XYZ file of C-alpha atoms in Angstrom:
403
model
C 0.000 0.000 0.000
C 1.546 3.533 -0.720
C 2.167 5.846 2.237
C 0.610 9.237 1.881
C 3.056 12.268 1.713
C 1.587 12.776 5.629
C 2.312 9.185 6.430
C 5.836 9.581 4.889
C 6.779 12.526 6.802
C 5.686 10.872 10.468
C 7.708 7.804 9.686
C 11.079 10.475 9.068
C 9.943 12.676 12.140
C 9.748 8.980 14.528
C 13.167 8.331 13.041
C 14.825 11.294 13.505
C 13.692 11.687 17.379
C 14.639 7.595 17.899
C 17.880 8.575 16.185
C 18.463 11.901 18.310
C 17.294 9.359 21.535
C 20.128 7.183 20.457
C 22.790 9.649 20.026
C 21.580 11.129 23.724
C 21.791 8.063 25.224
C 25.323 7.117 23.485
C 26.975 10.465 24.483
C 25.321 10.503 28.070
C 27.261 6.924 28.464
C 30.655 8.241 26.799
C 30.527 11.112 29.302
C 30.177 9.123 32.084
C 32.900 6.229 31.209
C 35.371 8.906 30.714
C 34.081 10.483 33.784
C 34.394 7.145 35.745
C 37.940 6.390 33.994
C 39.105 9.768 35.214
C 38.098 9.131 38.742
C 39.671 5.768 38.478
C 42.547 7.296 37.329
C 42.984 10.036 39.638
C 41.923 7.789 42.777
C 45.143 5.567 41.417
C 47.664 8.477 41.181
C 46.187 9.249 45.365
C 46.769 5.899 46.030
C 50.349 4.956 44.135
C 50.943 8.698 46.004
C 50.003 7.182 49.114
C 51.868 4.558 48.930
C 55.007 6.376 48.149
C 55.076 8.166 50.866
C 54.613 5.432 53.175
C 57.479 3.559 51.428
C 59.706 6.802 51.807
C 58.649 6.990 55.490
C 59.178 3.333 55.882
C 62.534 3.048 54.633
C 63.559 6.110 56.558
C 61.989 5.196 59.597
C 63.614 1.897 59.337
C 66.667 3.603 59.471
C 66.435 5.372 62.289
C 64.870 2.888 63.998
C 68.491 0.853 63.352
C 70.615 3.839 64.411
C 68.354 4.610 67.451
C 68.580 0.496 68.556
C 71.997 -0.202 67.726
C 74.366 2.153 65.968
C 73.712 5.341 68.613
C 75.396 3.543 71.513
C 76.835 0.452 72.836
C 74.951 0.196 75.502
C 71.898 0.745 73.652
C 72.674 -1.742 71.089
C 73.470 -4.764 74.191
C 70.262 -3.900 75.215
C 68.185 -4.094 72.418
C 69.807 -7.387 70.532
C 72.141 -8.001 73.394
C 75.400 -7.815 71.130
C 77.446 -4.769 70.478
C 77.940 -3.042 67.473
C 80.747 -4.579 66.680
C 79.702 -8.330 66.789
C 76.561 -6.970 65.108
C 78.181 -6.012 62.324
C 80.321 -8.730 62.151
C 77.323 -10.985 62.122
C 75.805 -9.296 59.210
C 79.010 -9.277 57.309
C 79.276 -12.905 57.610
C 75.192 -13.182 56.486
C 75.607 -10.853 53.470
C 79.244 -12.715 52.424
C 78.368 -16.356 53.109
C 74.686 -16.696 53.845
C 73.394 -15.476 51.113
C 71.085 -12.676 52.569
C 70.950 -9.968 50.373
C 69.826 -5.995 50.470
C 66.440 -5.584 49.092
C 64.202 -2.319 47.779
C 62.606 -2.139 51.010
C 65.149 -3.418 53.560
C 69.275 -3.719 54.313
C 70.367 -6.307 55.781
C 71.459 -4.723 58.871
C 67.716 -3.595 59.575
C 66.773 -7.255 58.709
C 69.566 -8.885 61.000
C 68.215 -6.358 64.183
C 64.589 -7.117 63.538
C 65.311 -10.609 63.723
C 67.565 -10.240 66.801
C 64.594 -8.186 68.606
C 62.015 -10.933 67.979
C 64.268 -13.424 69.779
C 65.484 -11.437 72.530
C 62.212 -9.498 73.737
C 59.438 -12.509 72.300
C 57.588 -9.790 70.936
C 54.506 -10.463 68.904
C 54.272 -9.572 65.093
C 51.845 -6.400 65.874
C 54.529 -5.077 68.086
C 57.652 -5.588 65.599
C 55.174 -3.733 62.807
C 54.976 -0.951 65.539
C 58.430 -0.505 66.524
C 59.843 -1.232 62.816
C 56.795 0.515 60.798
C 56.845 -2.723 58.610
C 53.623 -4.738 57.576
C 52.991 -8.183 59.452
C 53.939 -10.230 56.475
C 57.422 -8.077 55.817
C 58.135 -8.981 59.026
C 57.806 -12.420 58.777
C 58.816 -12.744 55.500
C 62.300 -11.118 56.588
C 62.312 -13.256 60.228
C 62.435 -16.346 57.677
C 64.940 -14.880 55.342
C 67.351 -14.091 58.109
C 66.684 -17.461 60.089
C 67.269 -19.475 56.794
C 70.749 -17.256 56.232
C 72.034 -18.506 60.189
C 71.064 -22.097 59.208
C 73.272 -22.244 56.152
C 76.200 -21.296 58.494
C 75.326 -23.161 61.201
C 79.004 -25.292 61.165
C 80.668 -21.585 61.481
C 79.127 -21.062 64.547
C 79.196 -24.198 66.576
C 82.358 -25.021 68.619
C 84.811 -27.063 67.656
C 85.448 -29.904 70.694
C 88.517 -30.336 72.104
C 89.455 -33.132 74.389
C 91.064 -32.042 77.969
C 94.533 -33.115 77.562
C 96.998 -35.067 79.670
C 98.827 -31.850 81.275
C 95.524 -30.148 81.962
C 96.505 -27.831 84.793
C 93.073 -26.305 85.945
C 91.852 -28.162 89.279
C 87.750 -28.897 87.822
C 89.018 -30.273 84.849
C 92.621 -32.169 85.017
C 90.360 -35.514 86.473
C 88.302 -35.814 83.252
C 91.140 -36.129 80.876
C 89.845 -36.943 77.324
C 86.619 -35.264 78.251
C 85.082 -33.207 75.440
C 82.543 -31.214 77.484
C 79.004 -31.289 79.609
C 75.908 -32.715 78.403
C 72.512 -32.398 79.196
C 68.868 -31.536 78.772
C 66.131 -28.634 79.443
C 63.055 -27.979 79.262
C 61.534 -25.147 76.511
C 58.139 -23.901 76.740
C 55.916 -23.730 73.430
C 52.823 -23.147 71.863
C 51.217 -26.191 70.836
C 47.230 -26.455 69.798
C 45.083 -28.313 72.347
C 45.019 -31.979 70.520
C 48.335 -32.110 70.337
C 49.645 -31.428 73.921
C 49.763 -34.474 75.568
C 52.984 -35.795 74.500
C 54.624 -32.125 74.947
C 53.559 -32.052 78.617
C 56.423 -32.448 81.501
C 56.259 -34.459 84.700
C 55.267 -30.625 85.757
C 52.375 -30.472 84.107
C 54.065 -27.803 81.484
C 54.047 -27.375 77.861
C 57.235 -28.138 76.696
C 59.941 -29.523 73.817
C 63.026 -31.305 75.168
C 66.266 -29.384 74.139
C 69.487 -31.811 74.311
C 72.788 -29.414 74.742
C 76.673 -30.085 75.003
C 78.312 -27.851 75.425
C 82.919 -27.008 75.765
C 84.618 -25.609 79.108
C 84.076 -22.400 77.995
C 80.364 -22.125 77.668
C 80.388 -22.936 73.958
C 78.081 -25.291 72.490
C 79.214 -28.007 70.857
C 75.582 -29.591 69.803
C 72.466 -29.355 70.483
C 68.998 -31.305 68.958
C 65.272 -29.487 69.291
C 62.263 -30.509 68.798
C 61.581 -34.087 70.912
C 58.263 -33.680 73.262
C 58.694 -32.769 76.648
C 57.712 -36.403 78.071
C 60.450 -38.220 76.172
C 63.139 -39.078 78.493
C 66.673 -37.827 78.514
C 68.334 -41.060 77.114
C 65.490 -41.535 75.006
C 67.017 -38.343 72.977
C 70.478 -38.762 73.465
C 70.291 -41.951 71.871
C 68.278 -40.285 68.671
C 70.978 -37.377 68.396
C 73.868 -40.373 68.418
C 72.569 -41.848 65.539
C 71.690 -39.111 63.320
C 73.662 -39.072 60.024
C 74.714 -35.937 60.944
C 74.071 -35.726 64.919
C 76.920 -36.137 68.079
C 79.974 -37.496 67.324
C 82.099 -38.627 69.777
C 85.082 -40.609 68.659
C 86.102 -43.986 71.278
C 88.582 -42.869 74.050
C 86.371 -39.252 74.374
C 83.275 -38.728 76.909
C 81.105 -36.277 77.760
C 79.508 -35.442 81.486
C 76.402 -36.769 81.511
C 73.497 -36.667 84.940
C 72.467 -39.839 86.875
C 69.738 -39.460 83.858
C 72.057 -40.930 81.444
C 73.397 -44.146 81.076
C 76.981 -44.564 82.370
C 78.622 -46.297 79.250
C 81.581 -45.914 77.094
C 81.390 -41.964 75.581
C 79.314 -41.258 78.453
C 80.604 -40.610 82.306
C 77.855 -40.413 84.816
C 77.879 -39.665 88.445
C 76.563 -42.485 91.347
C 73.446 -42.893 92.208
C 72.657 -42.502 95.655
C 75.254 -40.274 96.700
C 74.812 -36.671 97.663
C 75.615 -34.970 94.025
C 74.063 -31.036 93.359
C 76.255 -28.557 94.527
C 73.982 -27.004 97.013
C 73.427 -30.236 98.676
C 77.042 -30.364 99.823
C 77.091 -28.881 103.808
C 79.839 -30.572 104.857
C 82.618 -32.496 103.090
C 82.794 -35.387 101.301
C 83.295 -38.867 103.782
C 84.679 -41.391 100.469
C 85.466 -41.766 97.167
C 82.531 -41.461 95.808
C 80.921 -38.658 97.421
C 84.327 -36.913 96.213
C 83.765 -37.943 93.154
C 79.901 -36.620 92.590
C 81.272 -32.734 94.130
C 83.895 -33.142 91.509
C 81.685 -34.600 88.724
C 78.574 -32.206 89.839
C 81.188 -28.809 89.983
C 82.680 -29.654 86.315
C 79.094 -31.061 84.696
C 77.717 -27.315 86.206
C 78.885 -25.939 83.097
C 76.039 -27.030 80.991
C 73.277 -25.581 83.441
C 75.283 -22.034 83.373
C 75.415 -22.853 79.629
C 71.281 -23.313 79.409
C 70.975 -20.582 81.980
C 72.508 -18.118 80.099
C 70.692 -18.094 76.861
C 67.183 -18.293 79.345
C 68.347 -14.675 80.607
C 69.637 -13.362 77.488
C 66.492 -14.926 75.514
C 62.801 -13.763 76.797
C 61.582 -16.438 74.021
C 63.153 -19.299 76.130
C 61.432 -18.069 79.455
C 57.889 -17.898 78.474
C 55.320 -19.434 76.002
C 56.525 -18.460 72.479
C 54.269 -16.639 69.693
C 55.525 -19.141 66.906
C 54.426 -22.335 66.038
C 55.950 -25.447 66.976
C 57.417 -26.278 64.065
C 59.350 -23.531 64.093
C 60.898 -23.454 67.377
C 62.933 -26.162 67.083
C 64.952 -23.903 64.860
C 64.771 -21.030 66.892
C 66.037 -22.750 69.567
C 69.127 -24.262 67.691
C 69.689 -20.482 66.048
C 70.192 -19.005 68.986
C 72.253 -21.248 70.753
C 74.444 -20.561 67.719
C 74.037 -16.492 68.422
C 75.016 -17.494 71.648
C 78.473 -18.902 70.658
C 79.104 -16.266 68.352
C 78.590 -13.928 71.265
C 80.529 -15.413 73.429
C 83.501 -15.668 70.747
C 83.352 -12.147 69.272
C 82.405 -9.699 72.297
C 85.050 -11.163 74.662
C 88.044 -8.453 74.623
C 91.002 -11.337 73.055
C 88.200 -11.793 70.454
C 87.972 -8.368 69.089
C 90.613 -8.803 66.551
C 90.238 -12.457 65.406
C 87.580 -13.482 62.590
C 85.561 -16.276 62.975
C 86.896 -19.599 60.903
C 84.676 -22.311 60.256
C 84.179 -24.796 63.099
C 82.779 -28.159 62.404
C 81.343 -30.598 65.016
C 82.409 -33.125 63.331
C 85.902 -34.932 63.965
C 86.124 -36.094 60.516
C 84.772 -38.913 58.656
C 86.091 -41.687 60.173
C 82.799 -43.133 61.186
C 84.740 -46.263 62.270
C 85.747 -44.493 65.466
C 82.475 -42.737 66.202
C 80.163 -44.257 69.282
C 77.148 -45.280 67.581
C 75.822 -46.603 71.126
C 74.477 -46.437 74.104
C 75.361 -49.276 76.432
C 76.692 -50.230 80.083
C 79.699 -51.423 79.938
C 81.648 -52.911 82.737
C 84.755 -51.497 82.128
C 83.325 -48.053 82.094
C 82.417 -48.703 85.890
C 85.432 -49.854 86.473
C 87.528 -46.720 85.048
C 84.708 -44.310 87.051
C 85.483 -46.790 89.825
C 89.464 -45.771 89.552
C 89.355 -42.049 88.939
C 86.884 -41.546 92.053
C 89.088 -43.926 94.229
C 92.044 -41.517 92.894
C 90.573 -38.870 93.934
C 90.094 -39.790 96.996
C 93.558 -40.827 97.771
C 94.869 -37.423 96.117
C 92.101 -35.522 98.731
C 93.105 -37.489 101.839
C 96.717 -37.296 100.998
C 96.775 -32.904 100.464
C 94.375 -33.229 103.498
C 96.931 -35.143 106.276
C 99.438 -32.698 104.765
C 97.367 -29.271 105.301
């Protein structure tokens, strides 16, 4: 049918307003995306801004954070990671040269070494560290693991090297136990473990606890020491696990180490005897035979290992109370800082100062031939404990007629 001139004309007028609807609609929407992209764009530059700033203040803040906590005074600096500033930067030297811990963007290595130091000394949670460091909860714990993986790839550096007591041993605690290569003994560690688990972590005492296994040299050096067994697992019960460990203590034949009445007296392995007077504050009045003489003497040369544990207690608040970390990780804590505590002891001592630290093994070599790989009574053993307390004894009575 043919559309009237009329007809034609409404049908261009409906298309011309749909069209002009379109073209409203279309640059209404165009306006507004760019509108939106703008404020997207600008709300980006804030942010990035922002964030800028907060890096800047950050990084500068972690700097004077460092110089305020260890670089402004020594006393400062012992009291914050409870080394001075020159064993702390010794320490980071040997992280940066041989442990592989690196300078990031964000972070030096100095500021990561101290924040990891603080955490261990203090026991401080995360939300703390982010306040005193002005560091985010997972920088923080991201750099805790970065510096506590760079201390475990050195950890033969920092362990003591043991060194039998010789023949001409001159000093009056330690010329009996020639051939001895130090103390040995257990402690007790408190950690956090979830509620299911606790029952084979809890002590005689009712506590929480992971049993630490320590030896430690004359000089209050450790030698070796295995975390991570539960606290109800018995003394021997670890000492024999840390024996046979590829890589555990080694103690070659003809060596010992001073062991409690916990221990089994066997070859490698000198024990005091059972039920004689033995701790050192038990003694009133003096010894009446051989082998009371013997316990003093055993008990006053074994005491090194409890000054040894007590020690890194009062240096470390995360060895007195219930730690913030997880169980798994403590057992590496614990072994780390018994390392810190050796390098302590070996570079803030004044006839340190000028010596560097060489690499110490535990090891005595690879002769695993001439390693005790057991734990055993032996017969003989009693009988060469049963000699050296008898000589004792004579030696004592003898200087005692004479005085």
């Amino acid at each position: 049918m043919t559309r009237t001139p009329l007809q034609q004309q409404i049908v261009r007028n409906r298309k011309n307003v749909l069209t002009f609807v379109v073209r409203a609609f279309y640059a209404i929407y165009v306006i507004i995306h760019w509108w939106m992209m703008y404020d997207f764009a600008t709300n980006r530059l804030e942010k990035t801004t922002i964030l800028w700033k907060k890096y800047l203040m950050s990084y500068h803040n972690g700097h004077d954070s460092i110089h305020d906590m260890v670089y402004k005074s020594e006393k400062t600096s012992v009291v914050n990671i409870r080394m001075n500033r020159n064993a702390f930067t010794r320490l980071c030297d040997m992280l940066e040269q041989r442990g592989e811990l690196k300078n990031s963007k964000n972070m030096l290595v100095d500021e990561q070494v101290a924040m990891f130091l603080h955490v261990l000394e203090h026991n401080d949670k995360n939300r703390i560290i982010v306040e005193r460091f002005k560091w985010f909860g997972e920088t923080v714990s991201r750099y805790f693991k970065l510096v506590l993986d760079a201390v475990c790839r050195l950890h033969k550096e920092f362990y003591k090297k043991p060194v039998p007591i010789p023949d001409d041993e001159t000093d009056e605690r330690w010329r009996w136990f020639k051939g001895c290569l130090g103390a040995l003994d257990g402690t007790y560690i408190k950690v956090k473990v979830l509620a299911a688990n606790r029952k084979p972590y809890r002590t005689r005492k009712g506590e929480i606890c992971t049993n630490v296994l320590g030896v430690c040299s004359r000089d209050l050096q450790f030698i070796y020491v295995l975390a991570g067994w539960e606290g109800s697992a018995a003394d021997s019960r670890v000492l024999r696990d840390a024996i046979s460990r590829p890589h555990g203590l080694k103690i070659p034949h003809g060596t010992y180490c001073l062991c409690d009445v916990g221990y089994t007296n066997g070859e490698g392995f000198l024990t005091p005897y059972r039920g004689q007077c033995y701790h050192l504050n038990d003694w009133s009045r003096p010894p009446t035979n051989a082998k009371e003489l013997y316990n003093m003497r055993h008990s006053s040369t074994r005491n090194v290992i409890e000054r040894c544990f007590g020690l890194i207690k009062s240096r470390l608040a995360i060895l007195r109370h219930n730690a913030y970390h997880p169980i798994q990780s403590m057992p590496h804590i614990i072994i780390i800082y018994c390392l810190m505590h050796n390098f302590i002891r070996t570079t803030m001592t004044e006839d340190a100062l000028d010596q560097e630290i060489h690499v110490n093994h535990t090891q005595f070599g690879d002769e695993h031939d001439n390693i005790i790989s057991t734990i055993e009574t032996s017969q003989g053993w009693t009988d060469r404990r049963d000699l050296l307390a008898n000589t004792m004894f004579t030696d004592w009575s003898a200087r005692s007629a004479n005085n």
